[in-house]
Coordinates of C-alpha atoms in Angstrom, one line a residue:
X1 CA -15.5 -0.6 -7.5
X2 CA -13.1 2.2 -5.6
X3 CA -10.1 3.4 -7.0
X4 CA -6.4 3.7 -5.1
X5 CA -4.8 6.3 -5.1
X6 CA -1.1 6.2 -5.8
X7 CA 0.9 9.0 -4.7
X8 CA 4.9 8.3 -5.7
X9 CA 7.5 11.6 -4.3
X10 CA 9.0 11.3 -8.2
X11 CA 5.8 9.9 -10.3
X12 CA 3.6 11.8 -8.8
X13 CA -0.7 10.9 -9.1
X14 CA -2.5 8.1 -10.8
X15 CA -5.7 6.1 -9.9
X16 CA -5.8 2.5 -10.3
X17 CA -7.8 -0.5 -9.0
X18 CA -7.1 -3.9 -7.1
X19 CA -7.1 -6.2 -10.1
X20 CA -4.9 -4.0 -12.2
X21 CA -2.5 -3.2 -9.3
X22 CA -2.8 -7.3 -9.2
X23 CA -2.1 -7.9 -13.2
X24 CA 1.1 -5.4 -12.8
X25 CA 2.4 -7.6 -9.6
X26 CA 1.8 -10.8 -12.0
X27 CA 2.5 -13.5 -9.5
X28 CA -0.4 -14.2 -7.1
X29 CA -0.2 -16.9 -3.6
X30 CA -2.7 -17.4 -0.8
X31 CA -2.2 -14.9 1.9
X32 CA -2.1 -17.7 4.6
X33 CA 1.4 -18.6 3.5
X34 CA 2.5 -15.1 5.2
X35 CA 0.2 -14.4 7.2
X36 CA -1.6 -18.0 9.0
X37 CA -5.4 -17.8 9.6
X38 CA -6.0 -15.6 7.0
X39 CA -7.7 -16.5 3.4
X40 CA -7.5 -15.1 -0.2
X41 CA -5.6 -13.7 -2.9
X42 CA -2.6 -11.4 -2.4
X43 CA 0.7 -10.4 -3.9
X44 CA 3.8 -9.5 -3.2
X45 CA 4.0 -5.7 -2.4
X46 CA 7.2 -5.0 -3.2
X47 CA 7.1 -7.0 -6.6
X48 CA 4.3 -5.3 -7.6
X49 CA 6.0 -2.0 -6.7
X50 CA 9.2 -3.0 -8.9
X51 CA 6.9 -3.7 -12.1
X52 CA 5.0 -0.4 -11.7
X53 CA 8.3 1.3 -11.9
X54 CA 9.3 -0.4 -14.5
X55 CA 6.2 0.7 -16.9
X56 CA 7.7 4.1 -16.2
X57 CA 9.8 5.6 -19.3
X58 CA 11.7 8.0 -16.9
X59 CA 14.8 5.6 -15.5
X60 CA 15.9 8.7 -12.8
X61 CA 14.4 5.9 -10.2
X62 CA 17.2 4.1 -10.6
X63 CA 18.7 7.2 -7.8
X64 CA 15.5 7.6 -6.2
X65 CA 15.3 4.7 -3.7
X66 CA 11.7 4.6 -1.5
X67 CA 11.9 5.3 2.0
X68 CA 8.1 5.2 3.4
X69 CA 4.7 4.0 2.2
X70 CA 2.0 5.4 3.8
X71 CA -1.5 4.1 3.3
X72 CA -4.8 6.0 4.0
X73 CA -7.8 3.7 4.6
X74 CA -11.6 4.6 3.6
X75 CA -12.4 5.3 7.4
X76 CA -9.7 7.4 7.8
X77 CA -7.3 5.0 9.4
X78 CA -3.4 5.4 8.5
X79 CA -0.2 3.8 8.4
X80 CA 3.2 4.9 7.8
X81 CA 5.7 1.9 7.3
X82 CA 9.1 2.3 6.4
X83 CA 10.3 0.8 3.0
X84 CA 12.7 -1.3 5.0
X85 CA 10.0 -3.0 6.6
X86 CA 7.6 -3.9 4.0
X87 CA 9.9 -7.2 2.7
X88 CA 6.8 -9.8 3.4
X89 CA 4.6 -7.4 2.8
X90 CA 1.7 -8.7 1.0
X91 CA -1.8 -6.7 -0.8
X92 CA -4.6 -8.9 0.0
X93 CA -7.2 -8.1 -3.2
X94 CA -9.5 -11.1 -3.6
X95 CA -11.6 -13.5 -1.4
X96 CA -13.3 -16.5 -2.5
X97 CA -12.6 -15.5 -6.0
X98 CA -14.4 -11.9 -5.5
X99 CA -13.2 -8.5 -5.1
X100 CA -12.9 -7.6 -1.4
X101 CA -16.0 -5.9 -0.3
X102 CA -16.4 -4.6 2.9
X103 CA -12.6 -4.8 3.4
X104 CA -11.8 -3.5 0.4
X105 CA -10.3 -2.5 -2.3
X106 CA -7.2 -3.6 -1.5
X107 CA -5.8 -4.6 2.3
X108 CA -2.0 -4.9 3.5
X109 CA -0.3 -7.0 5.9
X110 CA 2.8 -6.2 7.0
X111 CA 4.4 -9.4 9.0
X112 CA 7.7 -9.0 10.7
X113 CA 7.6 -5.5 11.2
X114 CA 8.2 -2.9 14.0
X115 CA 4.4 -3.6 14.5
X116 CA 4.1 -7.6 14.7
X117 CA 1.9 -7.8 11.6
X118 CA 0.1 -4.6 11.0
X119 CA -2.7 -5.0 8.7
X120 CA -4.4 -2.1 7.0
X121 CA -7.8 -2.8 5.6
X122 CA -10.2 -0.7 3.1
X123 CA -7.1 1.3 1.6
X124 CA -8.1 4.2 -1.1
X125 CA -4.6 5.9 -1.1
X126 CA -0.7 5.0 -0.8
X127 CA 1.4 7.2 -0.5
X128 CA 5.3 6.1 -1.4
X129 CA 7.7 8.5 -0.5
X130 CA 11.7 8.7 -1.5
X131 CA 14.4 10.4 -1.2
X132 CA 17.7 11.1 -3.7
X133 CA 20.0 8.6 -1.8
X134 CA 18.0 6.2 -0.5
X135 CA 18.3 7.2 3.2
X136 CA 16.1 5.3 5.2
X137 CA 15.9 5.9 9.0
X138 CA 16.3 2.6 10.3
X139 CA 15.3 3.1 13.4
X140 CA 12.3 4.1 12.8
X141 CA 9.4 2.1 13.7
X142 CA 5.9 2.0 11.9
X143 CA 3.3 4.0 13.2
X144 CA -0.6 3.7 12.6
X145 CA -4.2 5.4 13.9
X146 CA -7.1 7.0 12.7
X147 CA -6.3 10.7 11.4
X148 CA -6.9 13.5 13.6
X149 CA -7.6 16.2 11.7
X150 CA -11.0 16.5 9.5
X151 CA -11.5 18.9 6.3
X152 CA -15.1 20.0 5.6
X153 CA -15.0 17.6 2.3
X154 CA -13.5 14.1 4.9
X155 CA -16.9 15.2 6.6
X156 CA -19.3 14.7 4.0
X157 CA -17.1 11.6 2.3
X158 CA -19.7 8.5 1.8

């Protein structure tokens, strides 16, 4: 089983994986009520995201308000969404009652967005950035490709 990353501007690093990320969020649906012609187990992004921050004993969040979650994928591929955008955003974590494989650990759909319904599959690292007042762009749209830059370590990554 692969671990996620989870980068947060204030919290900083910790590793975790889909069924514990899915235990936090509590409440669990079939992803084809958000996003049709798709099956399995997902929930709610940004309910999980409100009861990871809440088994934090530092309440300075409270000012901190998230602005952008970017998520890296295993094959490189990235998406920057902003926070604004992710309100039917869903984490996809189980099929058939079985960790994702292929597509996994975790993969996000994002319906309703800038982007239609950008889905990121095979995602290893999120990335949620903040800043001090809350100031989102809103005009900002989501962006998304495969990185284009390569360290020596990406190259020899299995």
């Amino acid at each position: 089983m692969r671990g996620i990353n989870i980068y947060h501007s204030h919290y900083g690093h910790s590793v975790t994986e889909a069924a514990q990320m899915a235990k936090i969020a509590g409440e669990h649906f079939d992803i084809g009520q958000r996003v049709p012609e798709v099956s399995g187990e997902a929930f709610d992004l940004l309910t999980w995201y409100t009861n990871w921050l809440a088994l934090h004993e530092d309440r300075e969040a409270n000012s901190v308000l998230p602005t952008i979650l970017k998520v890296e994928a295993v094959d490189t591929f990235e998406a920057t969404i902003p926070w604004d955008q992710l309100a039917h955003a869903a984490v996809l974590f189980e099929k058939d009652g079985e960790p994702l494989g292929q597509n996994g650990p975790i993969r996000l759909y994002v319906p309703d967005g800038s982007s239609k319904c950008l889905n990121v599959k095979s995602i290893v690292t999120m990335r949620i950035e903040c800043e001090a007042n809350g100031a989102a762009d809103a005009e900002r749209e989501a962006s998304y490709g495969f990185k284009h830059t390569f360290t020596k370590d990406d190259m020899f990554k299995k």
